[in-house]
mmCIF file of C-alpha atoms and ligand atoms in Angstrom:
data_model
loop_
_atom_site.group_PDB
_atom_site.id
_atom_site.type_symbol
_atom_site.label_atom_id
_atom_site.label_comp_id
_atom_site.label_asym_id
_atom_site.label_seq_id
_atom_site.Cartn_x
_atom_site.Cartn_y
_atom_site.Cartn_z
ATOM 1 C CA MET A 1 64.208 103.419 96.513
ATOM 2 C CA THR A 2 65.656 100.007 97.011
ATOM 3 C CA HIS A 3 66.854 99.017 100.581
ATOM 4 C CA PRO A 4 69.933 96.717 101.246
ATOM 5 C CA PRO A 5 69.158 93.276 102.488
ATOM 6 C CA VAL A 6 68.915 92.938 106.496
ATOM 7 C CA ASN A 7 67.964 90.209 108.587
ATOM 8 C CA LEU A 8 64.327 90.843 109.398
ATOM 9 C CA ALA A 9 63.978 87.834 111.441
ATOM 10 C CA VAL A 10 66.094 88.868 114.420
ATOM 11 C CA SER A 11 65.468 86.585 117.424
ATOM 12 C CA GLY A 12 67.173 85.525 120.729
ATOM 13 C CA ARG A 13 69.386 83.234 118.634
ATOM 14 C CA THR A 14 70.882 85.774 116.265
ATOM 15 C CA ARG A 15 74.394 86.434 116.521
ATOM 16 C CA VAL A 16 75.575 89.809 116.790
ATOM 17 C CA ALA A 17 78.634 91.508 115.284
ATOM 18 C CA ALA A 18 79.757 94.994 115.479
ATOM 19 C CA VAL A 19 81.971 97.900 114.387
ATOM 20 C CA ILE A 20 83.309 100.259 116.993
ATOM 21 C CA GLY A 21 84.637 103.677 116.277
ATOM 22 C CA ASP A 22 84.373 107.289 117.282
ATOM 23 C CA PRO A 23 82.877 108.343 115.086
ATOM 24 C CA VAL A 24 81.180 105.368 113.480
ATOM 25 C CA ALA A 25 77.901 106.565 112.020
ATOM 26 C CA HIS A 26 79.511 107.003 108.535
ATOM 27 C CA SER A 27 81.001 103.355 108.520
ATOM 28 C CA LEU A 28 79.957 101.081 105.486
ATOM 29 C CA SER A 29 80.774 97.952 107.457
ATOM 30 C CA PRO A 30 77.082 97.286 108.627
ATOM 31 C CA LEU A 31 75.984 97.561 104.923
ATOM 32 C CA LEU A 32 78.770 95.150 103.835
ATOM 33 C CA HIS A 33 78.425 92.523 106.501
ATOM 34 C CA ASN A 34 74.661 92.439 106.450
ATOM 35 C CA ALA A 35 74.674 92.061 102.828
ATOM 36 C CA GLY A 36 76.997 89.053 103.269
ATOM 37 C CA TYR A 37 74.713 87.564 106.026
ATOM 38 C CA ALA A 38 71.734 88.045 103.736
ATOM 39 C CA ALA A 39 73.485 86.360 100.722
ATOM 40 C CA LEU A 40 74.597 83.401 102.740
ATOM 41 C CA GLY A 41 71.352 83.057 104.704
ATOM 42 C CA LEU A 42 73.247 83.486 108.138
ATOM 43 C CA ASP A 43 71.190 84.356 111.140
ATOM 44 C CA TRP A 44 73.575 87.187 111.983
ATOM 45 C CA VAL A 45 73.078 91.040 112.290
ATOM 46 C CA TYR A 46 75.794 93.544 112.395
ATOM 47 C CA VAL A 47 75.591 97.212 114.054
ATOM 48 C CA ALA A 48 77.869 100.203 114.474
ATOM 49 C CA LEU A 49 78.552 101.033 118.027
ATOM 50 C CA PRO A 50 79.741 104.435 119.059
ATOM 51 C CA VAL A 51 82.505 103.682 121.649
ATOM 52 C CA PRO A 52 84.260 106.924 122.942
ATOM 53 C CA SER A 53 87.717 107.457 122.256
ATOM 54 C CA GLY A 54 89.974 105.832 125.110
ATOM 55 C CA ARG A 55 87.419 103.025 125.730
ATOM 56 C CA GLY A 56 88.494 100.530 122.821
ATOM 57 C CA THR A 57 90.288 97.959 125.229
ATOM 58 C CA ASP A 58 87.056 98.188 127.319
ATOM 59 C CA ALA A 59 84.941 97.383 124.473
ATOM 60 C CA VAL A 60 86.862 94.276 123.565
ATOM 61 C CA ARG A 61 86.945 93.198 127.292
ATOM 62 C CA ALA A 62 82.989 93.541 127.220
ATOM 63 C CA LEU A 63 82.562 91.150 124.294
ATOM 64 C CA SER A 64 82.334 88.001 126.391
ATOM 65 C CA VAL A 65 79.804 89.369 128.817
ATOM 66 C CA LEU A 66 77.576 90.646 126.163
ATOM 67 C CA GLY A 67 77.768 87.461 123.995
ATOM 68 C CA LEU A 68 78.827 89.284 120.858
ATOM 69 C CA ALA A 69 80.275 87.359 118.144
ATOM 70 C CA GLY A 70 83.038 89.578 117.282
ATOM 71 C CA LEU A 71 83.975 93.203 116.399
ATOM 72 C CA ASN A 72 85.528 95.309 113.607
ATOM 73 C CA VAL A 73 87.480 98.150 114.921
ATOM 74 C CA THR A 74 87.951 101.576 113.051
ATOM 75 C CA TYR A 75 89.482 104.880 114.173
ATOM 76 C CA PRO A 76 90.663 105.636 116.832
ATOM 77 C CA HIS A 77 90.388 102.182 118.474
ATOM 78 C CA LYS A 78 92.826 100.048 116.495
ATOM 79 C CA ALA A 79 95.732 99.888 119.057
ATOM 80 C CA ALA A 80 93.485 99.964 122.288
ATOM 81 C CA ALA A 81 91.392 97.019 120.857
ATOM 82 C CA ALA A 82 94.647 94.944 120.288
ATOM 83 C CA ALA A 83 95.659 95.618 123.992
ATOM 84 C CA GLY A 84 92.223 94.057 124.817
ATOM 85 C CA CYS A 85 92.529 90.875 122.898
ATOM 86 C CA ASP A 86 93.780 87.545 124.437
ATOM 87 C CA GLU A 87 96.155 86.833 121.435
ATOM 88 C CA LEU A 88 97.051 88.789 118.237
ATOM 89 C CA THR A 89 98.069 87.146 114.869
ATOM 90 C CA THR A 90 101.683 87.668 113.869
ATOM 91 C CA THR A 91 100.713 90.549 111.579
ATOM 92 C CA ALA A 92 98.477 92.307 114.155
ATOM 93 C CA ARG A 93 101.337 91.900 116.798
ATOM 94 C CA ALA A 94 103.950 93.357 114.366
ATOM 95 C CA LEU A 95 101.506 96.187 113.718
ATOM 96 C CA GLY A 96 100.314 96.780 117.109
ATOM 97 C CA SER A 97 96.752 97.255 116.044
ATOM 98 C CA VAL A 98 93.712 95.162 114.847
ATOM 99 C CA ASN A 99 90.697 95.706 112.842
ATOM 100 C CA THR A 100 89.002 92.578 113.619
ATOM 101 C CA VAL A 101 88.528 90.782 116.833
ATOM 102 C CA THR A 102 87.143 87.322 116.490
ATOM 103 C CA ARG A 103 85.978 84.505 119.051
ATOM 104 C CA ARG A 104 87.849 81.412 119.115
ATOM 105 C CA ASP A 105 86.257 77.954 120.105
ATOM 106 C CA ASP A 106 87.837 78.169 123.512
ATOM 107 C CA GLY A 107 86.191 81.387 123.994
ATOM 108 C CA SER A 108 89.252 83.677 123.737
ATOM 109 C CA TRP A 109 89.587 86.619 121.457
ATOM 110 C CA LEU A 110 91.844 86.788 118.608
ATOM 111 C CA GLY A 111 93.062 90.217 117.145
ATOM 112 C CA CYS A 112 93.589 90.288 113.455
ATOM 113 C CA SER A 113 94.353 92.960 110.832
ATOM 114 C CA THR A 114 93.120 92.485 107.472
ATOM 115 C CA ASP A 115 93.661 95.785 105.873
ATOM 116 C CA GLY A 116 97.183 94.877 104.336
ATOM 117 C CA ASP A 117 95.911 91.783 102.764
ATOM 118 C CA GLY A 118 92.725 93.453 101.676
ATOM 119 C CA MET A 119 94.930 95.896 99.695
ATOM 120 C CA LEU A 120 96.983 92.999 98.242
ATOM 121 C CA ALA A 121 93.903 91.252 97.229
ATOM 122 C CA ALA A 122 92.617 94.427 95.398
ATOM 123 C CA LEU A 123 95.969 94.642 93.756
ATOM 124 C CA ALA A 124 95.824 91.035 92.547
ATOM 125 C CA GLU A 125 92.338 91.765 91.081
ATOM 126 C CA GLU A 126 94.084 94.309 88.907
ATOM 127 C CA SER A 127 96.969 91.880 88.054
ATOM 128 C CA VAL A 128 99.532 93.934 89.894
ATOM 129 C CA ARG A 129 102.603 91.927 90.867
ATOM 130 C CA VAL A 130 103.823 92.579 94.285
ATOM 131 C CA GLU A 131 106.450 89.998 94.607
ATOM 132 C CA ASP A 132 109.252 91.919 93.021
ATOM 133 C CA ALA A 133 107.516 95.260 93.162
ATOM 134 C CA ARG A 134 109.419 98.441 93.756
ATOM 135 C CA ALA A 135 106.779 99.990 96.116
ATOM 136 C CA VAL A 136 106.594 103.456 97.416
ATOM 137 C CA VAL A 137 103.961 103.889 100.405
ATOM 138 C CA LEU A 138 102.848 107.419 101.200
ATOM 139 C CA GLY A 139 102.116 107.851 104.728
ATOM 140 C CA ALA A 140 103.024 106.029 107.861
ATOM 141 C CA GLY A 141 99.737 105.811 109.731
ATOM 142 C CA GLY A 142 97.470 102.789 110.458
ATOM 143 C CA ALA A 143 96.660 102.021 106.651
ATOM 144 C CA ALA A 144 100.099 102.655 105.456
ATOM 145 C CA ARG A 145 101.782 100.397 108.111
ATOM 146 C CA ALA A 146 99.364 97.568 107.434
ATOM 147 C CA ILE A 147 100.113 97.914 103.645
ATOM 148 C CA THR A 148 103.787 97.944 104.078
ATOM 149 C CA GLU A 149 103.878 94.949 106.412
ATOM 150 C CA ALA A 150 101.814 93.080 103.745
ATOM 151 C CA LEU A 151 104.109 94.115 100.933
ATOM 152 C CA GLY A 152 107.169 93.181 102.758
ATOM 153 C CA ARG A 153 105.668 89.899 103.637
ATOM 154 C CA HIS A 154 105.218 89.266 99.851
ATOM 155 C CA GLY A 155 108.748 90.241 98.813
ATOM 156 C CA ALA A 156 108.323 93.772 97.596
ATOM 157 C CA ALA A 157 111.107 96.328 98.261
ATOM 158 C CA VAL A 158 109.385 98.891 100.043
ATOM 159 C CA THR A 159 110.163 102.867 100.660
ATOM 160 C CA VAL A 160 107.922 104.549 103.270
ATOM 161 C CA VAL A 161 107.434 108.343 102.827
ATOM 162 C CA ALA A 162 106.106 110.463 105.725
ATOM 163 C CA ARG A 163 106.179 113.985 107.086
ATOM 164 C CA ARG A 164 108.344 112.781 109.842
ATOM 165 C CA ARG A 165 111.555 110.741 109.344
ATOM 166 C CA ASP A 166 110.852 108.797 112.572
ATOM 167 C CA ALA A 167 107.593 107.696 111.373
ATOM 168 C CA ALA A 168 108.782 106.713 108.114
ATOM 169 C CA GLU A 169 111.429 104.665 109.571
ATOM 170 C CA ALA A 170 109.203 103.012 112.167
ATOM 171 C CA GLY A 171 106.777 102.116 109.128
ATOM 172 C CA ALA A 172 109.890 100.787 107.205
ATOM 173 C CA ALA A 173 110.905 98.529 110.091
ATOM 174 C CA LEU A 174 107.738 96.421 109.258
ATOM 175 C CA ALA A 175 109.057 95.074 106.053
ATOM 176 C CA PRO A 176 112.457 93.398 105.481
ATOM 177 C CA GLY A 177 114.867 95.864 103.767
ATOM 178 C CA ALA A 178 112.581 98.692 103.611
ATOM 179 C CA VAL A 179 113.621 102.370 103.979
ATOM 180 C CA GLY A 180 112.030 105.548 105.269
ATOM 181 C CA ILE A 181 112.407 108.915 103.885
ATOM 182 C CA ASP A 182 110.686 112.156 104.745
ATOM 183 C CA LEU A 183 108.672 114.315 102.376
ATOM 184 C CA ASP A 184 111.175 117.076 102.509
ATOM 185 C CA ASP A 185 113.870 114.918 100.969
ATOM 186 C CA GLU A 186 112.880 115.896 97.406
ATOM 187 C CA ALA A 187 115.764 114.381 95.485
ATOM 188 C CA GLY A 188 115.295 111.010 97.115
ATOM 189 C CA LEU A 189 111.512 111.116 96.644
ATOM 190 C CA ARG A 190 111.851 112.082 93.021
ATOM 191 C CA ARG A 191 114.186 108.989 92.583
ATOM 192 C CA VAL A 192 112.069 106.476 94.317
ATOM 193 C CA LEU A 193 108.890 107.715 92.685
ATOM 194 C CA ALA A 194 110.447 107.615 89.055
ATOM 195 C CA ASP A 195 111.617 104.141 89.632
ATOM 196 C CA ALA A 196 108.560 102.669 91.342
ATOM 197 C CA THR A 197 106.446 99.940 89.840
ATOM 198 C CA LEU A 198 103.752 100.551 92.705
ATOM 199 C CA VAL A 199 102.883 103.782 94.485
ATOM 200 C CA VAL A 200 100.401 103.410 97.465
ATOM 201 C CA GLN A 201 98.618 106.580 98.570
ATOM 202 C CA ALA A 202 97.841 106.027 102.231
ATOM 203 C CA THR A 203 97.363 109.538 103.706
ATOM 204 C CA PRO A 204 93.904 111.080 104.035
ATOM 205 C CA VAL A 205 95.092 113.988 101.726
ATOM 206 C CA GLY A 206 92.350 114.425 98.956
ATOM 207 C CA MET A 207 89.134 113.616 100.947
ATOM 208 C CA THR A 208 88.058 117.084 102.220
ATOM 209 C CA SER A 209 86.009 119.404 99.928
ATOM 210 C CA ALA A 210 88.747 121.992 100.281
ATOM 211 C CA GLU A 211 91.396 119.542 99.155
ATOM 212 C CA ILE A 212 89.127 118.339 96.241
ATOM 213 C CA ALA A 213 88.673 121.752 95.237
ATOM 214 C CA SER A 214 92.442 122.797 95.292
ATOM 215 C CA GLY A 215 93.526 119.414 93.695
ATOM 216 C CA ALA A 216 95.861 118.750 96.851
ATOM 217 C CA SER A 217 98.100 115.785 96.748
ATOM 218 C CA VAL A 218 100.891 114.602 98.921
ATOM 219 C CA VAL A 219 103.393 114.422 95.881
ATOM 220 C CA PRO A 220 103.081 115.821 92.332
ATOM 221 C CA ALA A 221 101.622 113.298 89.841
ATOM 222 C CA GLU A 222 104.497 114.183 87.483
ATOM 223 C CA TRP A 223 107.073 112.698 89.612
ATOM 224 C CA ILE A 224 105.649 109.226 89.098
ATOM 225 C CA GLY A 225 107.489 106.940 86.684
ATOM 226 C CA PRO A 226 106.011 105.262 83.664
ATOM 227 C CA ASP A 227 105.965 101.831 85.214
ATOM 228 C CA ALA A 228 104.095 102.760 88.198
ATOM 229 C CA PHE A 229 100.599 101.447 89.230
ATOM 230 C CA VAL A 230 98.982 103.946 91.700
ATOM 231 C CA ALA A 231 96.821 102.398 94.460
ATOM 232 C CA GLU A 232 94.665 104.932 96.462
ATOM 233 C CA THR A 233 93.359 103.946 99.941
ATOM 234 C CA ILE A 234 90.770 106.647 99.506
ATOM 235 C CA TYR A 235 87.333 105.518 98.236
ATOM 236 C CA SER A 236 85.496 108.831 98.764
ATOM 237 C CA PRO A 237 85.757 110.838 96.595
ATOM 238 C CA ASP A 238 85.623 108.163 93.993
ATOM 239 C CA GLU A 239 88.706 109.544 92.550
ATOM 240 C CA THR A 240 91.145 111.835 94.237
ATOM 241 C CA ALA A 241 92.751 114.835 92.448
ATOM 242 C CA PHE A 242 96.015 112.653 92.709
ATOM 243 C CA LEU A 243 94.432 109.581 91.129
ATOM 244 C CA GLU A 244 92.818 111.584 88.346
ATOM 245 C CA ALA A 245 96.271 113.323 87.649
ATOM 246 C CA VAL A 246 98.125 110.175 87.449
ATOM 247 C CA ARG A 247 95.481 108.495 85.089
ATOM 248 C CA ARG A 248 95.709 111.620 82.954
ATOM 249 C CA ARG A 249 99.341 110.925 82.511
ATOM 250 C CA GLY A 250 98.703 107.609 81.418
ATOM 251 C CA ARG A 251 99.440 105.510 84.504
ATOM 252 C CA ARG A 252 97.152 102.757 85.648
ATOM 253 C CA GLY A 253 95.589 103.076 89.095
ATOM 254 C CA MET A 254 92.634 102.095 91.467
ATOM 255 C CA ASN A 255 90.772 103.680 94.062
ATOM 256 C CA GLY A 256 90.268 102.527 97.583
ATOM 257 C CA VAL A 257 87.027 100.515 97.185
ATOM 258 C CA GLY A 258 88.813 97.224 96.255
ATOM 259 C CA MET A 259 90.857 97.497 99.604
ATOM 260 C CA LEU A 260 87.636 98.210 101.429
ATOM 261 C CA VAL A 261 85.866 95.313 100.029
ATOM 262 C CA HIS A 262 88.558 92.847 100.207
ATOM 263 C CA GLN A 263 89.482 93.787 104.008
ATOM 264 C CA ALA A 264 85.824 93.363 104.731
ATOM 265 C CA ALA A 265 85.629 90.023 103.011
ATOM 266 C CA ARG A 266 88.620 88.685 105.039
ATOM 267 C CA SER A 267 87.049 90.129 108.332
ATOM 268 C CA PHE A 268 83.680 88.584 107.383
ATOM 269 C CA GLU A 269 85.300 85.006 107.182
ATOM 270 C CA LEU A 270 87.203 85.507 110.327
ATOM 271 C CA LEU A 271 84.164 86.571 112.180
ATOM 272 C CA THR A 272 81.515 83.931 111.033
ATOM 273 C CA GLY A 273 83.674 81.081 109.539
ATOM 274 C CA HIS A 274 82.143 81.451 106.198
ATOM 275 C CA PRO A 275 83.870 82.693 103.085
ATOM 276 C CA VAL A 276 81.874 85.338 101.098
ATOM 277 C CA ASP A 277 82.265 86.394 97.640
ATOM 278 C CA PRO A 278 83.722 89.957 97.557
ATOM 279 C CA ALA A 279 81.465 90.853 94.538
ATOM 280 C CA VAL A 280 78.457 90.464 97.012
ATOM 281 C CA LEU A 281 79.874 93.126 99.308
ATOM 282 C CA ARG A 282 80.943 95.216 96.524
ATOM 283 C CA ALA A 283 77.445 95.232 95.227
ATOM 284 C CA ALA A 284 76.035 96.368 98.397
ATOM 285 C CA LEU A 285 77.976 99.677 98.502
ATOM 286 C CA PRO A 286 75.918 102.865 97.796
ATOM 287 C CA ALA A 287 75.765 103.777 94.209
ATOM 288 C CA LYS A 288 77.643 106.989 93.088
ATOM 289 C CA PRO A 289 75.335 109.878 92.144
HETATM 290 P P1 NAP B 301 96.273 107.698 110.260
HETATM 291 O O1 NAP B 301 96.673 106.636 110.913
HETATM 292 O O2 NAP B 301 95.724 108.991 110.754
HETATM 293 O O3 NAP B 301 97.548 108.097 109.281
HETATM 294 C C1 NAP B 301 97.459 109.103 108.296
HETATM 295 C C2 NAP B 301 98.850 109.340 107.742
HETATM 296 O O4 NAP B 301 98.874 110.273 106.691
HETATM 297 C C3 NAP B 301 99.901 109.646 108.658
HETATM 298 O O5 NAP B 301 101.165 109.128 108.170
HETATM 299 C C4 NAP B 301 99.958 111.209 108.561
HETATM 300 O O6 NAP B 301 101.204 111.775 108.919
HETATM 301 C C5 NAP B 301 99.638 111.295 107.046
HETATM 302 N N1 NAP B 301 99.211 112.581 106.726
HETATM 303 C C6 NAP B 301 98.090 113.189 107.140
HETATM 304 N N2 NAP B 301 98.058 114.418 106.375
HETATM 305 C C7 NAP B 301 99.083 114.699 105.706
HETATM 306 C C8 NAP B 301 99.457 115.616 104.813
HETATM 307 N N3 NAP B 301 98.828 116.800 104.752
HETATM 308 N N4 NAP B 301 100.632 115.481 104.321
HETATM 309 C C9 NAP B 301 101.498 114.201 104.286
HETATM 310 N N5 NAP B 301 101.003 113.346 105.200
HETATM 311 C C10 NAP B 301 99.875 113.464 105.838
HETATM 312 O O7 NAP B 301 95.129 107.388 109.038
HETATM 313 P P2 NAP B 301 94.800 105.768 108.333
HETATM 314 O O8 NAP B 301 93.804 105.158 109.230
HETATM 315 O O9 NAP B 301 96.196 105.270 108.044
HETATM 316 O O10 NAP B 301 94.120 106.332 107.226
HETATM 317 C C11 NAP B 301 94.736 106.959 105.921
HETATM 318 C C12 NAP B 301 93.864 106.677 104.680
HETATM 319 O O11 NAP B 301 93.592 105.673 104.455
HETATM 320 C C13 NAP B 301 92.400 107.599 104.923
HETATM 321 O O12 NAP B 301 92.053 108.333 103.892
HETATM 322 C C14 NAP B 301 91.550 106.224 105.322
HETATM 323 O O13 NAP B 301 90.132 106.735 104.829
HETATM 324 C C15 NAP B 301 92.207 105.364 104.128
HETATM 325 N N6 NAP B 301 91.726 103.962 104.616
HETATM 326 C C16 NAP B 301 91.205 103.311 103.749
HETATM 327 C C17 NAP B 301 90.912 101.908 103.968
HETATM 328 C C18 NAP B 301 90.152 101.097 102.956
HETATM 329 O O14 NAP B 301 89.711 99.977 103.187
HETATM 330 N N7 NAP B 301 90.153 101.641 101.516
HETATM 331 C C19 NAP B 301 91.110 101.317 105.204
HETATM 332 C C20 NAP B 301 92.001 102.094 106.076
HETATM 333 C C21 NAP B 301 92.121 103.572 105.821
HETATM 334 P P3 NAP B 301 101.445 112.326 110.387
HETATM 335 O O15 NAP B 301 101.620 111.334 111.320
HETATM 336 O O16 NAP B 301 102.638 113.320 110.163
HETATM 337 O O17 NAP B 301 100.213 113.119 110.718
#
């Protein structure tokens, strides 16, 4: 059995970064970031810190006193962590959430969100144009909002689809000219999906073993038009029933691994100041059985 590279020379000078979440034990971030440190020869180490729900702001405020180099932030702390930062990037401010908290030279803490740009980088790798895309984002939660904001910033015409109309409209407010519709609006949904050049599946539907067994998906694959590229945010399972069904119908698509790797690469550079080759991070991911 091979082990991922780790910093075996941890000393009093080693910089420490972490991901906070509740739960956090499943996080792949330690694997990705430690692989990056090893590849670049950085005397850094990255750990997962279980922080109870409701204590995300406290965790960010504790960074200085603990001398930590920075944080990644996952469920359920993204909004609470934003509240603990000294300043937010324009994107993080619009989203009201952060996935990265990095220390600036003056000792203050900057909150950033790399999820949306991570998805855009993954789409670029697949040669998907977003500038004039007719994009449909399924979901209006944290990932969907970050992707909607990034798509809007790059000129895509976005429709946000969610169970609740108010959530869809709040998501749509993040991108110029975007509209929000609810899942019950079957006619509207069929129309935008048939016409889409890009569909982003940004709900958790398709992850559980029950959903895998039943082939659950938020919208029927057959409603998706011939010009659409389908991007999943889910990376486990490797291929959701939705992605499998749209591919079977001849559409191109990708799973959420690209987004995972590229958001981590952006985070890595924000935290350490060093760019990392995303291929190094991708290679560190556990092999599928
Ligand atoms: P979230 O904030 O909890 O949002 C989930 C969204 O999905 C909400 O809009 C929710 O609607 C909707 N939803 C949940 N169950 C649904 C159902 N049965 N039918 C229709 N809509 C449903 O979660 P998130 O952080 O955005 O994560 C969403 C997915 O993205 C997860 O699978 C996560 O693993 C993935 N993700 C991937 C990456 C990556 O790097 N690849 C990064 C972040 C997230 P309601 O508000 O109505 O419940």
